[in-house]
Coordinates of N, CA and C in Angstrom, one line a residue:
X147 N -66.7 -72.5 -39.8 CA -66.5 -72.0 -38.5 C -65.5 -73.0 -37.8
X148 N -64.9 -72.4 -37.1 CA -63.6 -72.9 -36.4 C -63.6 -73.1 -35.0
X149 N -63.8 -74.0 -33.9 CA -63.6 -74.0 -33.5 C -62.6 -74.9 -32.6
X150 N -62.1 -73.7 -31.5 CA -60.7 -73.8 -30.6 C -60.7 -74.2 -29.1
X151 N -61.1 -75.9 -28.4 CA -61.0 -76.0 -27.1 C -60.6 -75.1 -26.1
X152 N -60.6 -75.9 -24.5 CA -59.8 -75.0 -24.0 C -59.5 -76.1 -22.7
X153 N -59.0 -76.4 -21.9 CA -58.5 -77.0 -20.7 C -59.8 -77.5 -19.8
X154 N -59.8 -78.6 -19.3 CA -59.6 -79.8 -19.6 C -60.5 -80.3 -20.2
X155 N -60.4 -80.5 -22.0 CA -61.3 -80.5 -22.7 C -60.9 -81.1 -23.8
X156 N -61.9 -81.5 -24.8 CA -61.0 -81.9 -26.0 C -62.4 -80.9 -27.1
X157 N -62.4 -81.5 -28.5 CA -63.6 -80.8 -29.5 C -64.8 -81.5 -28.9
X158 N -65.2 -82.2 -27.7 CA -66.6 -82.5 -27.6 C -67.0 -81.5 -26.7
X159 N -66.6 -80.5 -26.0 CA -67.2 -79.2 -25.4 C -67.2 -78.3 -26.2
X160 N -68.0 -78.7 -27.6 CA -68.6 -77.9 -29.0 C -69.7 -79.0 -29.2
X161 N -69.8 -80.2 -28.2 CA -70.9 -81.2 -29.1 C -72.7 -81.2 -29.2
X162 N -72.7 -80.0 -27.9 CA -73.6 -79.3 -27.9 C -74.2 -78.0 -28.7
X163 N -73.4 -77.6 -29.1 CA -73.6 -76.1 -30.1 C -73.4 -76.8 -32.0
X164 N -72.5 -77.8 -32.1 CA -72.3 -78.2 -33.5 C -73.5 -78.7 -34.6
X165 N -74.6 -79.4 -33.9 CA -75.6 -80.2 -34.7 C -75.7 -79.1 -35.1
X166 N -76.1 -77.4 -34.3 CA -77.1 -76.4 -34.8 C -76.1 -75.9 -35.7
X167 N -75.0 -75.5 -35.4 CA -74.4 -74.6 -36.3 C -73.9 -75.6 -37.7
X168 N -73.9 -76.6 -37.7 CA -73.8 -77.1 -38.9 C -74.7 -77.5 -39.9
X169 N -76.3 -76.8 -39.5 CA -77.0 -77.1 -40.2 C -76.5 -75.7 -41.6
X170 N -75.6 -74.6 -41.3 CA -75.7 -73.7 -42.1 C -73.9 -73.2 -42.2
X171 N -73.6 -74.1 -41.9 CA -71.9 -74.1 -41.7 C -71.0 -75.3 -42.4
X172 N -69.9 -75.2 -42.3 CA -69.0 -76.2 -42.4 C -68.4 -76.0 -41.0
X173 N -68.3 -77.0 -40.1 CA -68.0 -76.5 -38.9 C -66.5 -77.5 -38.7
X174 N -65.5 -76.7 -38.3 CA -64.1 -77.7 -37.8 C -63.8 -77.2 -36.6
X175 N -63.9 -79.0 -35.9 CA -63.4 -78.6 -34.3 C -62.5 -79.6 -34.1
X176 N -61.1 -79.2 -34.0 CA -60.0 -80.4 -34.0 C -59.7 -80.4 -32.1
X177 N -58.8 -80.7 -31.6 CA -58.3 -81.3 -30.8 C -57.3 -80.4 -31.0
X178 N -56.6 -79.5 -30.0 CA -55.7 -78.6 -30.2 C -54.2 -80.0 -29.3
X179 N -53.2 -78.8 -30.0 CA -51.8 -79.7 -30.4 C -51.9 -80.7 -28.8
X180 N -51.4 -82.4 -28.7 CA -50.5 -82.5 -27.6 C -52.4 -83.3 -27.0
X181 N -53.3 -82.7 -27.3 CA -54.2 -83.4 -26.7 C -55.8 -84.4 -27.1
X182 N -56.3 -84.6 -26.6 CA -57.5 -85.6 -27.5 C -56.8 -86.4 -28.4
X183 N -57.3 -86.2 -29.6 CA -56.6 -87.5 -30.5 C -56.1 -87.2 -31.2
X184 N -54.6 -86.0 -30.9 CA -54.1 -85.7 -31.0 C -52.5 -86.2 -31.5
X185 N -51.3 -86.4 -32.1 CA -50.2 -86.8 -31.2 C -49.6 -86.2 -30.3
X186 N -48.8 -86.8 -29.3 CA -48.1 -86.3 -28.4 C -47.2 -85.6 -28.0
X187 N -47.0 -84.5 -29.1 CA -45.9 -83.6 -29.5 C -45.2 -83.1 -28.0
X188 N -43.9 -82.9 -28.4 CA -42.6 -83.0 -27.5 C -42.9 -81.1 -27.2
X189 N -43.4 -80.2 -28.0 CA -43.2 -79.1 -28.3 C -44.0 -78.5 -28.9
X190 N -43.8 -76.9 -28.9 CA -44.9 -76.2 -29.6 C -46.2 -75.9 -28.9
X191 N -46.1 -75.4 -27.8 CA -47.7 -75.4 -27.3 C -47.6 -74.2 -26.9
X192 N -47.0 -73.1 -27.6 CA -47.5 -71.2 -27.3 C -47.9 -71.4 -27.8
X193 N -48.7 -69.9 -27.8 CA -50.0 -69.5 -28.6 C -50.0 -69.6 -29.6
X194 N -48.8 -69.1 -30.2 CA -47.8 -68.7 -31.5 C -47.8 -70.0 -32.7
X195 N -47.6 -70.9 -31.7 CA -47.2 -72.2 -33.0 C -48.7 -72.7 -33.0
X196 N -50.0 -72.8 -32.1 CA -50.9 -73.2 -31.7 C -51.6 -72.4 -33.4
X197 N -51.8 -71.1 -32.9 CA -52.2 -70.6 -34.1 C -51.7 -70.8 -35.9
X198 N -50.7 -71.3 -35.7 CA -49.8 -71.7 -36.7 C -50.5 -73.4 -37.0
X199 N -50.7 -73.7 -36.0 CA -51.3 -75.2 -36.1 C -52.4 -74.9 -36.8
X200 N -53.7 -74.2 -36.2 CA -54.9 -73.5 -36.5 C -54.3 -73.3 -38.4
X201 N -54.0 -72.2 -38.8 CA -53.9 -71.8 -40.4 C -53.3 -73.7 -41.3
X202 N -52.7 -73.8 -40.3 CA -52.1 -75.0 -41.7 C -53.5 -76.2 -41.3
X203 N -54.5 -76.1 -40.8 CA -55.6 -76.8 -40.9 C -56.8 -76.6 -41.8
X204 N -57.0 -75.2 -41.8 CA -57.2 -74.3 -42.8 C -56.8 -75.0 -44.0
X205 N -55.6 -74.3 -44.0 CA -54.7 -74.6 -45.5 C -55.5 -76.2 -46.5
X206 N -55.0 -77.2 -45.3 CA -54.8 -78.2 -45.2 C -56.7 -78.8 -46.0
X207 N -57.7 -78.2 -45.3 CA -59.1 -78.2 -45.7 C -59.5 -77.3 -46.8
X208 N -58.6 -76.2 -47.1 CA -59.1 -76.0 -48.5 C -59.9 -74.6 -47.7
X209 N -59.6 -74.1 -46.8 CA -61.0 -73.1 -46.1 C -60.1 -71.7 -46.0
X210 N -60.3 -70.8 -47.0 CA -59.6 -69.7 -47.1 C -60.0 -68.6 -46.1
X211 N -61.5 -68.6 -45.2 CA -61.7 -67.4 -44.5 C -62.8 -68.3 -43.7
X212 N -62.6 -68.2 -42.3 CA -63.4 -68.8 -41.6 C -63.6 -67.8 -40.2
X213 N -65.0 -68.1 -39.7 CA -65.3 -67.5 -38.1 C -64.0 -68.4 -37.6
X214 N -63.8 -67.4 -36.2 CA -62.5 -68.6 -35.2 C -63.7 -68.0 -33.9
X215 N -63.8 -69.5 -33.2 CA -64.6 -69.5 -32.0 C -63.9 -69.8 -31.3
X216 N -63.2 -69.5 -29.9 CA -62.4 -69.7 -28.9 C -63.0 -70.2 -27.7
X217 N -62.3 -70.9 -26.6 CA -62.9 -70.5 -25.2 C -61.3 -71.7 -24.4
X218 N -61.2 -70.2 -23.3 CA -59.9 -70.8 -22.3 C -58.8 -70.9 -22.9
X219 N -58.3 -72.0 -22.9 CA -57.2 -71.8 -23.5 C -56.7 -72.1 -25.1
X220 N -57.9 -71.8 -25.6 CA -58.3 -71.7 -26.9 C -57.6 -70.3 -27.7
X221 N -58.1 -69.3 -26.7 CA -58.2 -68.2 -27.1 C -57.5 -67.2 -27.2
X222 N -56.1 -67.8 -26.3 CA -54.5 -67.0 -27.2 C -54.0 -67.1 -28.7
X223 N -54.3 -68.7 -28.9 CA -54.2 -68.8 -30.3 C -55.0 -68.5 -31.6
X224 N -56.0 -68.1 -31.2 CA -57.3 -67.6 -31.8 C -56.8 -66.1 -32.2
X225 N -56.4 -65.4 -31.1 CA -56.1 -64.3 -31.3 C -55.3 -63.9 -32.0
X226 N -53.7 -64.6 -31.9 CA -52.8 -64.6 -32.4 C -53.2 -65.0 -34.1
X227 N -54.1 -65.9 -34.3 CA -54.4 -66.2 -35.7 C -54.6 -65.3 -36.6
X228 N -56.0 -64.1 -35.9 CA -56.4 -62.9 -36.4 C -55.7 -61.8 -36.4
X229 N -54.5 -61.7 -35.7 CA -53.8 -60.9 -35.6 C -52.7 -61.1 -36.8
X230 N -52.3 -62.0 -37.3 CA -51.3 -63.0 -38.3 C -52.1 -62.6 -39.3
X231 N -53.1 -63.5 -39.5 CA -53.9 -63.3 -40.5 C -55.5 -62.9 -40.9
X232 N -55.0 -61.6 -40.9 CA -57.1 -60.7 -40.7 C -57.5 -61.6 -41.9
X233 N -57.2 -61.8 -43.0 CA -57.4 -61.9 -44.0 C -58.3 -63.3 -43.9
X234 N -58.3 -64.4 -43.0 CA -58.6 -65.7 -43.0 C -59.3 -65.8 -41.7
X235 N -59.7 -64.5 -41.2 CA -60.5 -64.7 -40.1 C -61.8 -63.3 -40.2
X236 N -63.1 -64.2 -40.4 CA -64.1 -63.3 -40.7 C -65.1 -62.8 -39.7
X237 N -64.7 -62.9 -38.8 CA -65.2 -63.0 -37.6 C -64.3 -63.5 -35.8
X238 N -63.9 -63.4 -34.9 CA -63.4 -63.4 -33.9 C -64.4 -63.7 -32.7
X239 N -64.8 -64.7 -32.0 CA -65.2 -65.2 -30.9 C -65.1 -65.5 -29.4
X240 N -64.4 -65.1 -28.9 CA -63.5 -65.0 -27.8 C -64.2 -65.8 -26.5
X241 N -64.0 -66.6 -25.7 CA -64.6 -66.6 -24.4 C -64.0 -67.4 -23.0
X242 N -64.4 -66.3 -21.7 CA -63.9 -67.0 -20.7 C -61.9 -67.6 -20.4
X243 N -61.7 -66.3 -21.3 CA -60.2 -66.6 -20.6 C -59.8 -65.0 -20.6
X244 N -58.4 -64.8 -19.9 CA -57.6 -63.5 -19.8 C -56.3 -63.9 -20.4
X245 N -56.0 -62.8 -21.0 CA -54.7 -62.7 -21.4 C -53.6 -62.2 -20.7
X246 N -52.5 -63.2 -20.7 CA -52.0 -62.4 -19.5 C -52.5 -63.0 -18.0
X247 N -52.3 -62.0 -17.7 CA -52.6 -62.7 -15.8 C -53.9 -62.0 -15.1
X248 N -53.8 -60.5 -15.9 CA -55.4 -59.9 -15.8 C -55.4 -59.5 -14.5
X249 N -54.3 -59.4 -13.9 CA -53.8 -58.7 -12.2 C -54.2 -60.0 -11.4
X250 N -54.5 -61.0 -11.8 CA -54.5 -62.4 -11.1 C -54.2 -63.7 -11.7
X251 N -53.2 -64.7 -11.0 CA -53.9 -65.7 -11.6 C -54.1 -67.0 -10.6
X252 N -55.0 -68.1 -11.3 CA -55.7 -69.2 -10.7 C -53.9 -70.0 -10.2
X253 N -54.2 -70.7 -8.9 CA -53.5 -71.5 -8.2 C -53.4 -72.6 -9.1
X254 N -54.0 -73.2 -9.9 CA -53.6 -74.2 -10.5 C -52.5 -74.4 -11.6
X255 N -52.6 -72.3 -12.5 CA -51.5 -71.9 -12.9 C -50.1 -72.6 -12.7
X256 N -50.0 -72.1 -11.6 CA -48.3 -72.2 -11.3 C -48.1 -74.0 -10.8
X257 N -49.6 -74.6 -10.6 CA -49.0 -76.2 -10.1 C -48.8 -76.9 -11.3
X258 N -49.2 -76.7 -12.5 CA -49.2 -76.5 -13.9 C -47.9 -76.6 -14.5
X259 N -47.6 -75.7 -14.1 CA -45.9 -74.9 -14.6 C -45.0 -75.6 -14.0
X260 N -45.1 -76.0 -13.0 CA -43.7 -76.7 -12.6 C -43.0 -77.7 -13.7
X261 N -42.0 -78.1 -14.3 CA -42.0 -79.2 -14.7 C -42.2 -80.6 -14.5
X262 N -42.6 -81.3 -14.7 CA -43.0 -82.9 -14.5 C -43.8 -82.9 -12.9
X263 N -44.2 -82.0 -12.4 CA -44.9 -82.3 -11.0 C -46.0 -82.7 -11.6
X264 N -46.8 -82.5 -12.0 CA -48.2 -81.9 -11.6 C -48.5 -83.8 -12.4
X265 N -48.3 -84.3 -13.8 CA -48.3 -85.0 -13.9 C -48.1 -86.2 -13.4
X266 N -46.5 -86.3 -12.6 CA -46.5 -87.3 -11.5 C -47.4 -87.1 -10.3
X267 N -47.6 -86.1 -9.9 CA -48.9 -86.3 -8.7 C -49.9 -87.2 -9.3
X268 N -50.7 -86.8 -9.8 CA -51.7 -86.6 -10.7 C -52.4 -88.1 -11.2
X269 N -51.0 -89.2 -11.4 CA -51.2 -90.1 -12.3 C -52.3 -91.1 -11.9
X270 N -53.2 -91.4 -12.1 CA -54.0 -92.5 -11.5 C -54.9 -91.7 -10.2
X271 N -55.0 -90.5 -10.6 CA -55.8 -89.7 -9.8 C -56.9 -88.4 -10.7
X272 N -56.6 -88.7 -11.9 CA -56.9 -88.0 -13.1 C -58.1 -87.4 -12.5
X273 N -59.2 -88.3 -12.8 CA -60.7 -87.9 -12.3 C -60.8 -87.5 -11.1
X274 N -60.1 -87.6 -9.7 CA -60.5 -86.4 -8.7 C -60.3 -85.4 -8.8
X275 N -59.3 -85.2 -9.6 CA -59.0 -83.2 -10.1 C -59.6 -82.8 -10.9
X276 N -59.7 -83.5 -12.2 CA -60.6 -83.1 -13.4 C -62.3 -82.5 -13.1
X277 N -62.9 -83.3 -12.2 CA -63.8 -83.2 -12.1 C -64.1 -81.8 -11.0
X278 N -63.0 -81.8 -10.6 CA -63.0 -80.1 -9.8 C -62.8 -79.4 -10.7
X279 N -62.6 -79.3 -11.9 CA -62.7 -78.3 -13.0 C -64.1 -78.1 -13.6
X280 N -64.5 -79.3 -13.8 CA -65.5 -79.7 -14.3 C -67.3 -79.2 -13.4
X281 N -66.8 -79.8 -11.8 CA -68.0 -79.1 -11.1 C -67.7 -77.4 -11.2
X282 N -66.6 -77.0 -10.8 CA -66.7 -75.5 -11.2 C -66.9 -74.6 -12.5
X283 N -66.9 -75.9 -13.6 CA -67.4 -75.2 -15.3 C -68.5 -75.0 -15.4
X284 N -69.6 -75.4 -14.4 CA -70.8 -75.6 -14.6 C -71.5 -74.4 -13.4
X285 N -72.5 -74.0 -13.6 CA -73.3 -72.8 -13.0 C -73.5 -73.4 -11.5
X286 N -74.1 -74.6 -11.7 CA -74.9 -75.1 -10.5 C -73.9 -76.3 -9.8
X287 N -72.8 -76.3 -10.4 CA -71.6 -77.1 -9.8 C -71.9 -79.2 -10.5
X288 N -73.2 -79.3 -10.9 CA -73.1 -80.1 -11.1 C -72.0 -81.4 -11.9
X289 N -71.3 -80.6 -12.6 CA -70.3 -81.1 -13.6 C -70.8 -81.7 -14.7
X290 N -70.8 -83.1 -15.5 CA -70.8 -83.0 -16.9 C -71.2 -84.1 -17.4
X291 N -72.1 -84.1 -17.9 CA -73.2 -85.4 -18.3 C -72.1 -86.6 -18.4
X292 N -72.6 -87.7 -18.5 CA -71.5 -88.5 -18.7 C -70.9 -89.0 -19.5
X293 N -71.6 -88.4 -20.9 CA -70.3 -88.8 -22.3 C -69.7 -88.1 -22.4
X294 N -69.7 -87.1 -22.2 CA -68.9 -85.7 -22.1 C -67.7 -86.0 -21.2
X295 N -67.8 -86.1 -20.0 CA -67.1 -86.3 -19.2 C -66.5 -87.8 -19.5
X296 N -67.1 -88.5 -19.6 CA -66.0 -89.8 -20.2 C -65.3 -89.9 -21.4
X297 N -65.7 -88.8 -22.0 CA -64.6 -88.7 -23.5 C -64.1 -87.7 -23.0
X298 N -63.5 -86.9 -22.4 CA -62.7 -85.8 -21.6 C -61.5 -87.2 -20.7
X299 N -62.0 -87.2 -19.8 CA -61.1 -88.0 -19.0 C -60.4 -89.2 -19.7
X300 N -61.1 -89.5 -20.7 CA -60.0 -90.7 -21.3 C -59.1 -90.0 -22.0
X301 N -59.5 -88.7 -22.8 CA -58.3 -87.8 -23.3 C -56.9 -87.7 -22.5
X302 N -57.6 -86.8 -21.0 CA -56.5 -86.4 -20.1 C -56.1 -87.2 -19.2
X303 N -55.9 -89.2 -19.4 CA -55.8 -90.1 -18.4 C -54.0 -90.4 -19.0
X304 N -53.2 -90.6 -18.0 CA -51.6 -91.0 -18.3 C -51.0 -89.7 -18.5
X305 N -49.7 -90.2 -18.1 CA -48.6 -89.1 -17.5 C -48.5 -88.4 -18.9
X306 N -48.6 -89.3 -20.3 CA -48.1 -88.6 -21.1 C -49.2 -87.6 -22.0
X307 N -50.3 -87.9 -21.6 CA -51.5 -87.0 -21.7 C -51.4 -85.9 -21.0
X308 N -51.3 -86.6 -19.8 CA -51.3 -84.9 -18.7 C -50.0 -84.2 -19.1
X309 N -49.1 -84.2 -19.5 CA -48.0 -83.5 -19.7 C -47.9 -82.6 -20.8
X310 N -48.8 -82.9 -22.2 CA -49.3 -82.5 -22.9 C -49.8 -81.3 -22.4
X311 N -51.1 -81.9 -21.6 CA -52.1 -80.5 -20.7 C -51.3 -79.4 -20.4
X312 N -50.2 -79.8 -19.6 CA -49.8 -78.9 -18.6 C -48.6 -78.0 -19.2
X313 N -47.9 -78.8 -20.9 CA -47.2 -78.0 -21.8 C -47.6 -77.0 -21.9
X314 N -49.3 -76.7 -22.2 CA -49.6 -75.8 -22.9 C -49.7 -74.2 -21.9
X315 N -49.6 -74.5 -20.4 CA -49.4 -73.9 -19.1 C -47.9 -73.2 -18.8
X316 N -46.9 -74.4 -19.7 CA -45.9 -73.9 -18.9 C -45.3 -73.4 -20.5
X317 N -45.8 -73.1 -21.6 CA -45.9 -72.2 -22.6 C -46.2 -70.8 -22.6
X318 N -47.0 -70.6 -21.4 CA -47.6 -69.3 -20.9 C -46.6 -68.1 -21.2
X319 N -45.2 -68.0 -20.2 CA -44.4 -67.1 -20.8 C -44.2 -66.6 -22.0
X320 N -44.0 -67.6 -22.9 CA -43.8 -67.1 -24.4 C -45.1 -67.0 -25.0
X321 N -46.1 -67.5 -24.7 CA -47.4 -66.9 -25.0 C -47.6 -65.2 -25.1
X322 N -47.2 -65.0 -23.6 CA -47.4 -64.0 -23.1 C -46.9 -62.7 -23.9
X323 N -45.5 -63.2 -24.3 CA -44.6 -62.3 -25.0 C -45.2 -62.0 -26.4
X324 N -45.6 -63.0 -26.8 CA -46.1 -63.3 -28.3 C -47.4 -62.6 -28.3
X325 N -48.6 -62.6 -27.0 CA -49.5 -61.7 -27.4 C -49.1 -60.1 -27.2
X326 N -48.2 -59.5 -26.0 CA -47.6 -58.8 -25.7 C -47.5 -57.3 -27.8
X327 N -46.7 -58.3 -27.9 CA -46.1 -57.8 -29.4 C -46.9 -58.1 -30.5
X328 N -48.3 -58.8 -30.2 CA -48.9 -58.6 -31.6 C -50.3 -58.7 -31.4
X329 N -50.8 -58.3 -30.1 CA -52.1 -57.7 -30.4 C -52.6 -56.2 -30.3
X330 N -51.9 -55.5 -30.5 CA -51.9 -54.0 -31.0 C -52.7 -54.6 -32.9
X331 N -51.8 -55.7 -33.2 CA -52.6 -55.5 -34.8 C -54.1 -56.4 -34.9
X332 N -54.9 -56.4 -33.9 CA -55.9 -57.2 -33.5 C -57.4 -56.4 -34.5
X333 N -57.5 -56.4 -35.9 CA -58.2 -55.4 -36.8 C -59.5 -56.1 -36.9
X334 N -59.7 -57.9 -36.7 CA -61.0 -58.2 -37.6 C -62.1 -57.7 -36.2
X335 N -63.5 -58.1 -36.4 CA -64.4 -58.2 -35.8 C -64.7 -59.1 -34.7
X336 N -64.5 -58.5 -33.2 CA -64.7 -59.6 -32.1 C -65.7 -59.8 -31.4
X337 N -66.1 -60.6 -30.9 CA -66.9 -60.6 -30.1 C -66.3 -61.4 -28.7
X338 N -66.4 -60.8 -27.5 CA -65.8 -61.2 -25.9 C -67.2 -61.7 -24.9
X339 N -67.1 -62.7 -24.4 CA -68.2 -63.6 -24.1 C -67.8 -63.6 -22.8
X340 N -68.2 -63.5 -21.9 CA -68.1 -63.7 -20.2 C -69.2 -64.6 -19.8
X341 N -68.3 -65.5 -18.8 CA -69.9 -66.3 -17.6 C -68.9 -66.0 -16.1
X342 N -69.1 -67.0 -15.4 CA -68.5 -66.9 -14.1 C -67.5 -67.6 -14.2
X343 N -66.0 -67.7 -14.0 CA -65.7 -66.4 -13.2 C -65.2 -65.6 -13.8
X344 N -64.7 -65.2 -15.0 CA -64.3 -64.6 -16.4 C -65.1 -63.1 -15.9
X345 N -66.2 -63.2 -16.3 CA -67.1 -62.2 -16.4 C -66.3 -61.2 -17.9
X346 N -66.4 -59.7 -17.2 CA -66.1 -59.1 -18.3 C -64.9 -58.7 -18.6
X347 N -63.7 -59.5 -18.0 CA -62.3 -59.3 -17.9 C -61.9 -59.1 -19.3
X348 N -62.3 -60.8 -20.3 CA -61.5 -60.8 -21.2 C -62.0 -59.0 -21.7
X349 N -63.4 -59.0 -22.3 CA -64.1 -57.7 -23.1 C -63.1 -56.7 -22.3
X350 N -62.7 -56.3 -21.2 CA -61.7 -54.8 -21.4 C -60.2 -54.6 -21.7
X351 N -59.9 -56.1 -21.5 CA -58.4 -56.3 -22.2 C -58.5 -56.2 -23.5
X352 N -59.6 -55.9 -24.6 CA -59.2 -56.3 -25.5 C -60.0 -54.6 -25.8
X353 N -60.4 -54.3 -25.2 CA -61.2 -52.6 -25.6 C -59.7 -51.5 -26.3
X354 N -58.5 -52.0 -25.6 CA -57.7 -51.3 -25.8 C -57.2 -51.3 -27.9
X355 N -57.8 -52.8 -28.2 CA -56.7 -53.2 -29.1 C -57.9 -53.4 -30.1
X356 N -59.3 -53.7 -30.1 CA -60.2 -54.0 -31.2 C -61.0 -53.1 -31.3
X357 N -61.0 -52.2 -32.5 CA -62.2 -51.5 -33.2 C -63.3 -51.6 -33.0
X358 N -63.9 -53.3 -33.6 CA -65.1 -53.4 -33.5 C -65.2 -54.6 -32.5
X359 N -65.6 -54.4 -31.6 CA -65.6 -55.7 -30.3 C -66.9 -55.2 -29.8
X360 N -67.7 -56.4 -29.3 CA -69.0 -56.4 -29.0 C -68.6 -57.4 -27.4
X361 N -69.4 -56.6 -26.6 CA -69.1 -57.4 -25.4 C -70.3 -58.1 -25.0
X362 N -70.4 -59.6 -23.8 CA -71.8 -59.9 -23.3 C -70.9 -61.1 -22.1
X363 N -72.0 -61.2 -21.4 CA -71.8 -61.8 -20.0 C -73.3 -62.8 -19.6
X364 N -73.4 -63.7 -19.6 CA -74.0 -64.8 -19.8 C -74.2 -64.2 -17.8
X365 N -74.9 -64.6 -17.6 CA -75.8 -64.6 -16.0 C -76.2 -66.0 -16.1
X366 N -76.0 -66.4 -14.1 CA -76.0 -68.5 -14.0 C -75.6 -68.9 -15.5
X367 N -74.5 -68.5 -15.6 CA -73.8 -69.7 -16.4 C -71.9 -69.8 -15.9
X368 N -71.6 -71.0 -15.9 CA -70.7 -71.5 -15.8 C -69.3 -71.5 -16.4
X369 N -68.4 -71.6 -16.1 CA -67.0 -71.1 -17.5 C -67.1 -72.0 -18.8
X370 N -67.9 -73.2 -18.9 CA -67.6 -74.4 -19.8 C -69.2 -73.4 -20.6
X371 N -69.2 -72.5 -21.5 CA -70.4 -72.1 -21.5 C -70.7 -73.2 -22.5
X372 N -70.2 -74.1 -23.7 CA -70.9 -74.3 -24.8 C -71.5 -75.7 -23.8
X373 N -71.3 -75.9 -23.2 CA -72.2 -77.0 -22.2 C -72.9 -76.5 -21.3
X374 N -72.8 -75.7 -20.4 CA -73.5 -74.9 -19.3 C -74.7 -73.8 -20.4
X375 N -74.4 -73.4 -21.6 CA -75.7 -72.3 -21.6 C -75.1 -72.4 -23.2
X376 N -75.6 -73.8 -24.0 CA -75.4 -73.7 -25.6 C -76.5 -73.3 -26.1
X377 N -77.6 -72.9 -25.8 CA -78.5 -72.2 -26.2 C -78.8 -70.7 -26.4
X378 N -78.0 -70.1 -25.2 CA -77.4 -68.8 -24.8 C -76.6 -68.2 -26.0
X379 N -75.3 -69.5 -26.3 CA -74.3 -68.9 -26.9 C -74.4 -69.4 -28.2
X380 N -75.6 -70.2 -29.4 CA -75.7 -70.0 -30.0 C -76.8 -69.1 -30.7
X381 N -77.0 -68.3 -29.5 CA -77.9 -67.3 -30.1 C -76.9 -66.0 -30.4
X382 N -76.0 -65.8 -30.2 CA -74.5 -65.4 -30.7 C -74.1 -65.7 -32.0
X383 N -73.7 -67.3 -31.7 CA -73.2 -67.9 -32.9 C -73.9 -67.1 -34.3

């Protein structure tokens, strides 16, 4: 099983769901390109090469067909994978993001996108913002135990961390294009997971393009679901 972060996160918002699922799994949860322990790559942060990152890890482990578990901004390159390669994807996971703009998007979007702004604001102010992601990932606003959250914020601390982050934002466009043109071939088995504020957005964007897609929407739960309701969502798994 594969799992694919999503903003502002690194693979320990899976550290709650992994003990279980690896009692009957091989479970891989890397650090997607540019962040966590990562390098700091100059480039490459659409969906397109993301997914491309995703198979040559695969490759790389020797794992010819694997579940791919998504969430946020996990979940373009996820898609894109299955769509590339049905063949190495035995299952499809999806959760808590939209493709596209979904007839809206979040204000942080476009502060994101600017080039080099958001970073230079930002620098030595990491944890007052982060943690506004963080109380709103969670149902009851609380935000995020505190290993969690201190192995998150040391990921996304320094300009050249955050700039990383915010590549993968201002990749969006060619994202966009890239799912645009190749998820009409979207064939394996999905499943589309909703909590707040998602809900069942992603499940009808994708009604158009997946055969077999199974929809669910998690009630009091938060967008960070594998932390807000991993009990919930490995009863899925």
């Amino acid at each position: 099983m594969l799992l694919m972060h999503g903003f502002p996160h690194t693979w320990q918002v899976w550290s709650r769901v992994m003990p279980v699922l690896a009692e009957t799994r091989r479970v891989i949860a890397p650090d997607l390109r540019g962040l966590g322990g990562t390098t700091r790559a100059d480039d490459g942060y659409d969906a397109g090469s993301l997914a491309e990152d995703a198979r040559a890890l695969l490759d790389a482990l020797g794992v010819a067909r694997a579940e791919v578990v998504a969430l946020d901004l996990g979940v373009p390159p996820a898609v894109l994978l299955a769509c590339r390669y049905p063949e190495r994807v035995g299952r499809l996971v999806v959760m808590e993001a939209m493709l596209g703009s979904a007839g809206f998007t979040p204000w942080w979007f476009g502060f994101h996108q600017v080039p080099g702004l958001a970073e230079e604001v930002l620098a030595g102010h990491e944890a007052e913002y982060l943690d506004f992601f963080w109380r709103a990932g969670t149902y009851d606003g609380k935000g995020l135990d505190a290993d969690v959250r201190g192995a998150f914020l040391a990921a996304y601390s320094g300009k050249e961390s955050l700039r990383c982050a915010f590549a993968h934002y201002r990749a969006m466009s060619v994202t966009n294009d890239q799912l645009g043109a190749e998820l009409p071939d979207l064939s394996v088995p999905v499943t589309a997971i909703g909590a707040r504020p998602v809900g069942d957005i992603l499940h009808r964007q994708l009604q158009p393009h997946a055969a077999d897609l199974a929809g669910h929407v998690f009630p009091e739960c938060g967008h960070i679901i594998p932390l807000d309701r991993p009990d919930a969502l490995l009863g899925l798994l």
